mmCIF file of C-alpha atoms and ligand atoms in Angstrom:
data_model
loop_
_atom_site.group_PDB
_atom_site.id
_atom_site.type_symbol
_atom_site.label_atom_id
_atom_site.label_comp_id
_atom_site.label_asym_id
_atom_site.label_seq_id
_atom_site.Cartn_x
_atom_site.Cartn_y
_atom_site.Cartn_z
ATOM 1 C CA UNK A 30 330.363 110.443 9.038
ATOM 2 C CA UNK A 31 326.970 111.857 8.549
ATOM 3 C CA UNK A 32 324.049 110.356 9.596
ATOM 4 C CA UNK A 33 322.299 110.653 6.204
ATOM 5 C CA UNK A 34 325.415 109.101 4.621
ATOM 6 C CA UNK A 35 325.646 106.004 7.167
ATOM 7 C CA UNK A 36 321.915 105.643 6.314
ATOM 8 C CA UNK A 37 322.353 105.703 2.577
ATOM 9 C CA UNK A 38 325.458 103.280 2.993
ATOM 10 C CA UNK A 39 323.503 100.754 4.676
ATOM 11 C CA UNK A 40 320.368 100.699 2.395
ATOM 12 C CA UNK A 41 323.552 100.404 -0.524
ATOM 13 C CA UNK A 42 325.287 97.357 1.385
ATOM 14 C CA UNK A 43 321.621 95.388 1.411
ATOM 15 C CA UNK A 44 320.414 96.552 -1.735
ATOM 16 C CA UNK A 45 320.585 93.370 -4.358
ATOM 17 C CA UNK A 46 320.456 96.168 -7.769
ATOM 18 C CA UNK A 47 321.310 99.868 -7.572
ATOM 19 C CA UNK A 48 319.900 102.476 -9.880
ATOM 20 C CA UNK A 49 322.646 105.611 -10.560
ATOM 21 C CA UNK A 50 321.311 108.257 -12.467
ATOM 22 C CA UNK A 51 324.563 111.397 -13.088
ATOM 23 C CA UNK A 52 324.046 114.519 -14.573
ATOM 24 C CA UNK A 53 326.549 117.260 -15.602
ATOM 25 C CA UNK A 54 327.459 117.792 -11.681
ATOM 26 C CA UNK A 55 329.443 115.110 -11.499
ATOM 27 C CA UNK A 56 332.037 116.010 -13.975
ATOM 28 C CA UNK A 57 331.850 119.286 -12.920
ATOM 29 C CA UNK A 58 335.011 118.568 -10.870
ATOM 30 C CA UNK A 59 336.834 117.248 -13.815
ATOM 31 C CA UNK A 60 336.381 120.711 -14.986
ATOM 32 C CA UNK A 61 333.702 120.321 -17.297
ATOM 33 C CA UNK A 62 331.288 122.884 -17.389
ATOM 34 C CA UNK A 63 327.402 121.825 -16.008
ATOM 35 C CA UNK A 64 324.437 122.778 -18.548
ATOM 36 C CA UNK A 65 323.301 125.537 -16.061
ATOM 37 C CA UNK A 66 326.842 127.000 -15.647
ATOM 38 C CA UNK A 67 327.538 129.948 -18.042
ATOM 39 C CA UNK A 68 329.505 129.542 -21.176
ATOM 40 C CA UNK A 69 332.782 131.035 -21.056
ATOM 41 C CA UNK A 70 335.044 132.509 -23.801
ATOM 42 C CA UNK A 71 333.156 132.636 -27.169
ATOM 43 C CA UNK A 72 330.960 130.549 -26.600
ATOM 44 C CA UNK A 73 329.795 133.288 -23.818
ATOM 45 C CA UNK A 74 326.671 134.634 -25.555
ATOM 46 C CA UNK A 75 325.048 130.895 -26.233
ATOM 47 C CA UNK A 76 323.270 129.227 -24.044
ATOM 48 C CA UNK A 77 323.587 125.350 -24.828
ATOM 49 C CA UNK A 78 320.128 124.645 -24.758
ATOM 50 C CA UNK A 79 320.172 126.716 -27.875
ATOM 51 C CA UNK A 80 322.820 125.418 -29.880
ATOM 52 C CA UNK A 81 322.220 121.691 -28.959
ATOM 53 C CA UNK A 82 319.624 121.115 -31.109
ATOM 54 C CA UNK A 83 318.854 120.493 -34.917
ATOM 55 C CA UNK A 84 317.344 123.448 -35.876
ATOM 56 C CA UNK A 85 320.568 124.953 -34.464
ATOM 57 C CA UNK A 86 322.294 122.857 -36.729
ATOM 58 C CA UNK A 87 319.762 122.882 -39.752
ATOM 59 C CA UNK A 88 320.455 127.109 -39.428
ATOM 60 C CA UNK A 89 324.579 127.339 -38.783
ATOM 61 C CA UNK A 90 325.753 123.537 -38.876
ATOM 62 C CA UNK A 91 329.265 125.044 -38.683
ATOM 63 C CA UNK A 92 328.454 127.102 -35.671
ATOM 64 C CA UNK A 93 327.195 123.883 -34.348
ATOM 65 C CA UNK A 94 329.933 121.653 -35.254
ATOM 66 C CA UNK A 95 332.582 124.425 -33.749
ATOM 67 C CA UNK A 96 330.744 124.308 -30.519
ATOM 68 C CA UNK A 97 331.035 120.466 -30.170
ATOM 69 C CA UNK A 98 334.340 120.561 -31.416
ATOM 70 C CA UNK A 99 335.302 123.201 -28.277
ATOM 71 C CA UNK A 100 333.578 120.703 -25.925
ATOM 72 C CA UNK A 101 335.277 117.335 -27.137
ATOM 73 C CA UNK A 102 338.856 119.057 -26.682
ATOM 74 C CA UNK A 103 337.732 120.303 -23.300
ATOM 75 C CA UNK A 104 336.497 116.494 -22.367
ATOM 76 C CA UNK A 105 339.865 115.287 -24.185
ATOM 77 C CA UNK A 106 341.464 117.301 -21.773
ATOM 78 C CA UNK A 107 339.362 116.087 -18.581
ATOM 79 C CA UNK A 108 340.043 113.592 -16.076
ATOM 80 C CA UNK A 109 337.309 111.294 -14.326
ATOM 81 C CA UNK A 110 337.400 112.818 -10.691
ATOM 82 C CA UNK A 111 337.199 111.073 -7.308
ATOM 83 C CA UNK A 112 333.367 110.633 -7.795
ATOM 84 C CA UNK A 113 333.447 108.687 -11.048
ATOM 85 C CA UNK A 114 336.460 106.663 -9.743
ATOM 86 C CA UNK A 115 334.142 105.915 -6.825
ATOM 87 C CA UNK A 116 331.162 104.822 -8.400
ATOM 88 C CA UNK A 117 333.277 102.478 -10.171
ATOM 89 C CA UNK A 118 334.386 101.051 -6.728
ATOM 90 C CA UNK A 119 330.746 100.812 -5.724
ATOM 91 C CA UNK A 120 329.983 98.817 -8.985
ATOM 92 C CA UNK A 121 332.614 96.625 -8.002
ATOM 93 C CA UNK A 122 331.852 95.987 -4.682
ATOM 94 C CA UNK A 123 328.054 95.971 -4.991
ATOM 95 C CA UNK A 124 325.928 92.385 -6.393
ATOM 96 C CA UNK A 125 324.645 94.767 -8.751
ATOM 97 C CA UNK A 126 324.567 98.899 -9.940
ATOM 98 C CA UNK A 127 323.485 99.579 -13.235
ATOM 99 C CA UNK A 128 324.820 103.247 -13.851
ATOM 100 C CA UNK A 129 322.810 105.632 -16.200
ATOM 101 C CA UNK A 130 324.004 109.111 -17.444
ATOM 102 C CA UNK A 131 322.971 111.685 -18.917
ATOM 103 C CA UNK A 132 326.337 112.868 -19.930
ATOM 104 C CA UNK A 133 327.928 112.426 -23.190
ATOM 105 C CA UNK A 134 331.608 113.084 -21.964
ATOM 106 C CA UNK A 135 332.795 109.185 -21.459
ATOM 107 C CA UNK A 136 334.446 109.959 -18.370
ATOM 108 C CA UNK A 137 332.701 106.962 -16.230
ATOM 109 C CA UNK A 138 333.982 104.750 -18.955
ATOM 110 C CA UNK A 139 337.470 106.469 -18.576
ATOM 111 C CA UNK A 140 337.173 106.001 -14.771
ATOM 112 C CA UNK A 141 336.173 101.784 -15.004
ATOM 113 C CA UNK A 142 332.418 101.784 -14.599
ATOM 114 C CA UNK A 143 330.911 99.011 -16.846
ATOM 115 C CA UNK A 144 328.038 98.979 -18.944
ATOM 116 C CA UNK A 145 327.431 102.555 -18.927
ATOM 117 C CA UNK A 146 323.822 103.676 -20.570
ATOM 118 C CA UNK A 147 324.769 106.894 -22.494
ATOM 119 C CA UNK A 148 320.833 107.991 -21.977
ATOM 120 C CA UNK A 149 321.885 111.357 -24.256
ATOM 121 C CA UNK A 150 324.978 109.641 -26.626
ATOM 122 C CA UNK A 151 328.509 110.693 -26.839
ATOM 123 C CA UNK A 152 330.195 113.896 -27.379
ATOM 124 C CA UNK A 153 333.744 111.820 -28.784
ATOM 125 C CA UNK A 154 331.570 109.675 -31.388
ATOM 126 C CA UNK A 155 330.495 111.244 -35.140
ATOM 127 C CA UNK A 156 327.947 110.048 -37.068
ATOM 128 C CA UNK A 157 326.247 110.677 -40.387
ATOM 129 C CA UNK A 158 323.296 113.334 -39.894
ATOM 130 C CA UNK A 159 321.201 111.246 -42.262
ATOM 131 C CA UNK A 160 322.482 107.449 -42.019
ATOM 132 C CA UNK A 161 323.212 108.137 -38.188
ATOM 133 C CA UNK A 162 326.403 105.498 -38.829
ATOM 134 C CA UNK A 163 329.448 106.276 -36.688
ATOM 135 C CA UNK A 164 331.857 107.814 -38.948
ATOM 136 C CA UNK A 165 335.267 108.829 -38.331
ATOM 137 C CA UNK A 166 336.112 112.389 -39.652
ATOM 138 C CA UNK A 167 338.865 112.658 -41.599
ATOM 139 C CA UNK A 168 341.870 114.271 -40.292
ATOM 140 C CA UNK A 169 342.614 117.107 -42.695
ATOM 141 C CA UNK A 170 339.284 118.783 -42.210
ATOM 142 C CA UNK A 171 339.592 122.140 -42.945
ATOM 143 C CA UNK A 172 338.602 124.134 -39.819
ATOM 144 C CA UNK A 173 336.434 126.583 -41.379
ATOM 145 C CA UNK A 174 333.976 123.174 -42.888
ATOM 146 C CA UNK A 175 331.634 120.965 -41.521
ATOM 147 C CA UNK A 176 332.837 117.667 -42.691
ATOM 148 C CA UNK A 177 330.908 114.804 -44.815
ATOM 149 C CA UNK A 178 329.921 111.526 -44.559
ATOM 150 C CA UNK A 179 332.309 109.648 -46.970
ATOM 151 C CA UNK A 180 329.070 107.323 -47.811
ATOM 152 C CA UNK A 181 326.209 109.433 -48.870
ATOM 153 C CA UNK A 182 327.775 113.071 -48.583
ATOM 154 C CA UNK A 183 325.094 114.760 -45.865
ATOM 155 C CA UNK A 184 326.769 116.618 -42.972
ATOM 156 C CA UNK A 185 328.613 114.851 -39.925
ATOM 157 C CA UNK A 186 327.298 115.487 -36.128
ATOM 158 C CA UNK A 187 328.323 114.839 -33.119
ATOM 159 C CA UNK A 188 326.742 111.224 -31.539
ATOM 160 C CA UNK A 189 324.554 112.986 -28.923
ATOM 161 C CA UNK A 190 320.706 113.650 -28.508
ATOM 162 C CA UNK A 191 319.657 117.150 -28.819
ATOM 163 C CA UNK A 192 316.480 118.580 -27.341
ATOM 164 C CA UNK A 193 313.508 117.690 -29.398
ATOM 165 C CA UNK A 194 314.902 114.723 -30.396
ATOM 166 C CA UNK A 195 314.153 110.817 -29.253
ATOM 167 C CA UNK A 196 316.324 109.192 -26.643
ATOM 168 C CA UNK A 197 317.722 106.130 -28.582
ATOM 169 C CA UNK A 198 315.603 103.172 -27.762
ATOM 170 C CA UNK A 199 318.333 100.801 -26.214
ATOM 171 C CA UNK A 200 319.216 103.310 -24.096
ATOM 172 C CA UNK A 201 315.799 103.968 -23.230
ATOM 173 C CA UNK A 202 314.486 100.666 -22.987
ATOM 174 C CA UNK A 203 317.701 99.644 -20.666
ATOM 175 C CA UNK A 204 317.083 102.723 -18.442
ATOM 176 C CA UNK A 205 313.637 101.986 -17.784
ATOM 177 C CA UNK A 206 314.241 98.648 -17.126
ATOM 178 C CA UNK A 207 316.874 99.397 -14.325
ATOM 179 C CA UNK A 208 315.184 101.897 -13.048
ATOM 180 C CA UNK A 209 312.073 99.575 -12.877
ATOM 181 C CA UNK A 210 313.976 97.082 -10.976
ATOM 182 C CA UNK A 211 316.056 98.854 -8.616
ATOM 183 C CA UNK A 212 315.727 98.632 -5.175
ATOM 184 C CA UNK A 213 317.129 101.744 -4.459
ATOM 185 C CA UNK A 214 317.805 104.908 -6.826
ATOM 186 C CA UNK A 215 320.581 107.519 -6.741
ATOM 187 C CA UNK A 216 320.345 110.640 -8.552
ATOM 188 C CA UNK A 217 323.702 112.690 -8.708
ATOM 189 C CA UNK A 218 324.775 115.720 -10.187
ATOM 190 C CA UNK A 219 321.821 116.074 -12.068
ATOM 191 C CA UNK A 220 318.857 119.433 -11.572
ATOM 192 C CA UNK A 221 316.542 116.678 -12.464
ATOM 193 C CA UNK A 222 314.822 119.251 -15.352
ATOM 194 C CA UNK A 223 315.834 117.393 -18.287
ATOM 195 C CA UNK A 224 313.125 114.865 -19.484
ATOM 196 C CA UNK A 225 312.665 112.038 -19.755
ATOM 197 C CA UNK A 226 315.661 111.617 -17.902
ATOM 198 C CA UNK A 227 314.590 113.434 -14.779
ATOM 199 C CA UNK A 228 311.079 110.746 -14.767
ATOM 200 C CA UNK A 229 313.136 107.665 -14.261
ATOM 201 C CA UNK A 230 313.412 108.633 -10.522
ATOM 202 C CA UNK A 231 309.800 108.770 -10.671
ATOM 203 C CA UNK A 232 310.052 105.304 -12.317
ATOM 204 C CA UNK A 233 311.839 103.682 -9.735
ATOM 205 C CA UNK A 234 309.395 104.784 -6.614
ATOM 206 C CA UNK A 235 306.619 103.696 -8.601
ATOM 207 C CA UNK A 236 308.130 100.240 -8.717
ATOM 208 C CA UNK A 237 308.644 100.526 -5.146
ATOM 209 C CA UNK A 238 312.804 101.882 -4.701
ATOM 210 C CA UNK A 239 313.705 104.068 -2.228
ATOM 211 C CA UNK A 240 315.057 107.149 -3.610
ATOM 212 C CA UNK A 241 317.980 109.252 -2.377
ATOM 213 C CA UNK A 242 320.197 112.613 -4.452
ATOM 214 C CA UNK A 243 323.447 113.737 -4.091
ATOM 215 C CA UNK A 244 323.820 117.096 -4.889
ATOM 216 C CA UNK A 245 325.498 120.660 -3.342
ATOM 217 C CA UNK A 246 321.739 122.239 -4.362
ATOM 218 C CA UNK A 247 318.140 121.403 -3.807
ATOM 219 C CA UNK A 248 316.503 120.013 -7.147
ATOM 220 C CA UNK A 249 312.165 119.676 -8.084
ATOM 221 C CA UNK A 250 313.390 115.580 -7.166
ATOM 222 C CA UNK A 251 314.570 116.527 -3.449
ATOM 223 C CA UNK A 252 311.004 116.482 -1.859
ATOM 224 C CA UNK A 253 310.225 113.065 -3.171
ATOM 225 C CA UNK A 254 313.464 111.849 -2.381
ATOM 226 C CA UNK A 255 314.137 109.407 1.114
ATOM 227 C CA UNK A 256 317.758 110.627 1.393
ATOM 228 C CA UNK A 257 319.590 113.517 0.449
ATOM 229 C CA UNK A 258 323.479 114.037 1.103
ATOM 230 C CA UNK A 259 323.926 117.857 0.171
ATOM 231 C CA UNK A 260 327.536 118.112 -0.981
ATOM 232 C CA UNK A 261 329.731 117.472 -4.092
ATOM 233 C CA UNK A 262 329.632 114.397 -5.997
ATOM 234 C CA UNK A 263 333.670 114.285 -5.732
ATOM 235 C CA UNK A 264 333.996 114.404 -1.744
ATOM 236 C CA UNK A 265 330.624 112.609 -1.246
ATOM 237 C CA UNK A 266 330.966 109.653 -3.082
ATOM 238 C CA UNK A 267 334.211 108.411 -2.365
ATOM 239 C CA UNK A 268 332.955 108.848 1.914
ATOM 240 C CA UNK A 269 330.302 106.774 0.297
ATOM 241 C CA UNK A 270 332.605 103.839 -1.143
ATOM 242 C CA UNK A 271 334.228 103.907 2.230
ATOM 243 C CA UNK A 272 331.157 103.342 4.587
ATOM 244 C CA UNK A 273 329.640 100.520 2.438
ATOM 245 C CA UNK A 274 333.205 98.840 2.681
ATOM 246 C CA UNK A 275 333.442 98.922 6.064
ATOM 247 C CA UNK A 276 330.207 97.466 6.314
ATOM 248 C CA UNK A 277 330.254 93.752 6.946
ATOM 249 C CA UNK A 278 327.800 91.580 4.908
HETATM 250 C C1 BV8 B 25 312.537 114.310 -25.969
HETATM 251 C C2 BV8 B 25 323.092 115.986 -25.032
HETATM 252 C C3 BV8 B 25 310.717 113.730 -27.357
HETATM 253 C C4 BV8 B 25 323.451 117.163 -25.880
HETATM 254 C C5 BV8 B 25 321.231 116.727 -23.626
HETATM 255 C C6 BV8 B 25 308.663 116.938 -20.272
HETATM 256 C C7 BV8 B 25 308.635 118.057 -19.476
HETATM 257 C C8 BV8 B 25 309.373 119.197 -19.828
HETATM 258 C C9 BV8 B 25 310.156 119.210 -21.009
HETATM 259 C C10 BV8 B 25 310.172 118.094 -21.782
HETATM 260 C C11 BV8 B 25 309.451 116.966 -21.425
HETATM 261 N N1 BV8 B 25 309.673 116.010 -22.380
HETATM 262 C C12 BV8 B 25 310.513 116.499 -23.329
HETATM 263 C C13 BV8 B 25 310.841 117.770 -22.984
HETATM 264 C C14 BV8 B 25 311.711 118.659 -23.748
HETATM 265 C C15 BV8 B 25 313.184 118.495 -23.397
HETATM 266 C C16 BV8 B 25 313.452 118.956 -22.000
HETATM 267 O O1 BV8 B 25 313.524 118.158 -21.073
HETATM 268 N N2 BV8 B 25 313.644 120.251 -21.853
HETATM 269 C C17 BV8 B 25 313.990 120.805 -20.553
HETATM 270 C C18 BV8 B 25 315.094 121.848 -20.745
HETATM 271 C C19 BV8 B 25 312.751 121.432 -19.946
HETATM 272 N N3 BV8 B 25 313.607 117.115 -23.559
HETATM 273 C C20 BV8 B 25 313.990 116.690 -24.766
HETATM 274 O O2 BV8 B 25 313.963 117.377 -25.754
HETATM 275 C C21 BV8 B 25 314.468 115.249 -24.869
HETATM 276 N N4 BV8 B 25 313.830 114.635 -25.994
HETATM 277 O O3 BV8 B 25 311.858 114.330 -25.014
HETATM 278 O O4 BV8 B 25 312.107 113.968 -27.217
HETATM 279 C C22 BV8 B 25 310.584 112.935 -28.577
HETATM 280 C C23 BV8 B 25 310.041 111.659 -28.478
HETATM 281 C C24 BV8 B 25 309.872 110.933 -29.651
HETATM 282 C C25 BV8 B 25 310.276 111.460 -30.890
HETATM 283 C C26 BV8 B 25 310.842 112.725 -30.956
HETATM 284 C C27 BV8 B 25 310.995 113.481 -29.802
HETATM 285 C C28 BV8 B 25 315.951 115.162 -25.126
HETATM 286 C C29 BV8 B 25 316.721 115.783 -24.000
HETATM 287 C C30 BV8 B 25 318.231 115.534 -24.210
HETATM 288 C C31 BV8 B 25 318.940 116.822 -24.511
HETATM 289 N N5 BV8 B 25 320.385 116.584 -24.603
HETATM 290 N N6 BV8 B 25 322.539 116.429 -23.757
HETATM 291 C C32 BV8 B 25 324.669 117.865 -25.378
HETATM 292 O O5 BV8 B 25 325.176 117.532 -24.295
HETATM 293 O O6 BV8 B 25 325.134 118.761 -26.096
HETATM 294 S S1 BV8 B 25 320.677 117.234 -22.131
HETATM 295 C C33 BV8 B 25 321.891 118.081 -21.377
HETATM 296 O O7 BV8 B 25 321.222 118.647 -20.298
HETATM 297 C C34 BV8 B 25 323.039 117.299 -20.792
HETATM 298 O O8 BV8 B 25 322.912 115.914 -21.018
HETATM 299 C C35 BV8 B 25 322.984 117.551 -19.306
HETATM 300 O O9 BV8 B 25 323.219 116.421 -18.550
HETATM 301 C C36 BV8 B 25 321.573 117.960 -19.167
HETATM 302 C C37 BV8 B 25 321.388 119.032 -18.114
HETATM 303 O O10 BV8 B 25 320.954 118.434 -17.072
HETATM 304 P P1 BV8 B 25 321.968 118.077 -15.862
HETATM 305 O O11 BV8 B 25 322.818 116.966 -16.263
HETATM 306 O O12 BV8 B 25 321.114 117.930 -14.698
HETATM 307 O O13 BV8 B 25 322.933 119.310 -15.702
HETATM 308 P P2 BV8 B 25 322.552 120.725 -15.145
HETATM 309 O O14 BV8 B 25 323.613 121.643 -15.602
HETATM 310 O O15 BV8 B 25 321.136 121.009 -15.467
HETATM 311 O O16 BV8 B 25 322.614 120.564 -13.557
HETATM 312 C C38 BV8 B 25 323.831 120.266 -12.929
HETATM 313 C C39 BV8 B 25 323.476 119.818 -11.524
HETATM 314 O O17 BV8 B 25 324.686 119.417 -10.877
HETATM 315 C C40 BV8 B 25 322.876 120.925 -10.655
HETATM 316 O O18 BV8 B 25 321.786 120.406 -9.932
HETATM 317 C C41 BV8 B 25 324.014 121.300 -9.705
HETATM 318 O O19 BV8 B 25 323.526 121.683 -8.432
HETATM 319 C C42 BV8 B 25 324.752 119.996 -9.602
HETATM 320 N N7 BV8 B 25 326.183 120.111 -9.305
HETATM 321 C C43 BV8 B 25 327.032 121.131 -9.630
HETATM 322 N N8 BV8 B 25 328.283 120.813 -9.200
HETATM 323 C C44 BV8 B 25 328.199 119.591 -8.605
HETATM 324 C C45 BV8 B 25 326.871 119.144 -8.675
HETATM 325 N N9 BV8 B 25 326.483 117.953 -8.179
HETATM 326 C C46 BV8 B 25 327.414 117.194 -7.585
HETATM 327 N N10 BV8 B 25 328.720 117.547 -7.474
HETATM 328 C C47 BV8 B 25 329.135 118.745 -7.973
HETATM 329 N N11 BV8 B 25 330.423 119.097 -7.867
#
């Protein structure tokens, strides 16, 4: 075992609240591709930043709503890896580990983590572009249409927050407050350059956490941070899980 990993297991075995913070790297292993990989197949000549927001939308809706539709097959398809399946283990095992991500693909859900703070919504939920009500869409869609809310006839989207727009305020409000009153902070997968979701690190060390990232690559967060395990989320997390259980309280 490492010695940055039996340090980080130790400060997790004391700590009374955890702070998780997960970005795209940690379903990477489920096969679902990060922000900063490359788009493959048709999708090659987008990038996502580009087509995940509304003026995307507002200028080829369809293009928009074909891209999403691509992705929520793809996370259909995906299984939680070893790292999601071992943060729900910590969760379990810890007094308390409020999890935030910044992924809308469900899988930490999927893998038994409770009380999971979508901080950017949910790729498998539709809503109503103008109403914002969850709506289901109707199963004889033809492929080639965006399809309508049944209640006031503007366009569906999917339930996620593009860029420009506001992170929903529960999710915002129950961030900051974890990550206010965390003892220590964990931020996984994530290149820490999507705000404000990258600033609740910041947060945390303000309100006195330690901070620590898990991540194969350096991010702008690893300077600031007090412990850094460089490896994937997948093979780190479960060694994790297994240190702070052999730990006697
Ligand atoms: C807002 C949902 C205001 C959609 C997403 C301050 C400074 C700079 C910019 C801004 C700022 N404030 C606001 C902005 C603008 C913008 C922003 O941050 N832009 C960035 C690009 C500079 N932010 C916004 O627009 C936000 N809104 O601020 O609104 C406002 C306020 C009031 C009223 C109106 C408006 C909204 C941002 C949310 C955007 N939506 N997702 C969708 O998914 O389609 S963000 C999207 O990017 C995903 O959620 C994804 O998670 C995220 C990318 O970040 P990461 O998760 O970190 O993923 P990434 O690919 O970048 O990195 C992967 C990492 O994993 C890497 O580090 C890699 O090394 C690592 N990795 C790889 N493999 C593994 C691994 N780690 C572990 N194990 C592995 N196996």
């Amino acid at each position: 075992m490492s010695e940055p990993l039996a340090q980080l297991a130790a400060r997790l075995r004391d700590a009374a609240h955890v702070g998780i913070l997960t970005g795209a790297g940690v379903s990477a292993e489920s096969g679902v591709p990060t922000f900063r990989d490359a788009q493959t197949g048709l999708w090659a000549e987008y990038h996502a930043e580009d087509l995940a927001t509304p003026e995307a939308f507002a200028r080829d809706p369809l293009l928009v709503w074909r891209w999403y539709a691509w992705r929520r097959e793809l996370v259909a398809a995906a299984q939680p890896n070893a790292g999601h399946v071992a943060l729900a283990g910590l969760q379990r095992i810890l007094p308390r580990l409020s999890l935030i991500t910044q992924n809308v693909d469900g899988l930490h859900q999927r893998a038994g983590s409770e009380g999971v703070i979508e901080f950017h919504g949910n790729i498998q939920r539709t809503v109503c572009s103008v109403e914002r009500c969850e709506v289901s869409v109707p199963d004889d869609t033809p492929s080639d249409e965006v399809p309508c809310c049944p209640g006031c006839g503007a366009l569906l989207r999917p339930d996620v927050v593009w860029f420009g727009e506001a992170i929903p305020v529960e999710a915002l409000q129950a961030a900051g407050t974890a990550a206010s009153a965390c003892e220590l902070f964990i931020a996984i997968g994530t290149s820490a350059q999507v705000h404000p979701a990258a600033g609740l690190a910041d947060l945390a060390a303000q309100n006195g956490a330690m901070l620590a990232e898990i991540n194969p690559e350096a991010t702008p967060l690893s300077g600031r941070t007090d412990y850094v395990l460089r490896g994937t989320s997948a093979q780190l997390l479960p060694a994790l899980l297994q240190a702070v259980s052999a730990i006697k309280k």
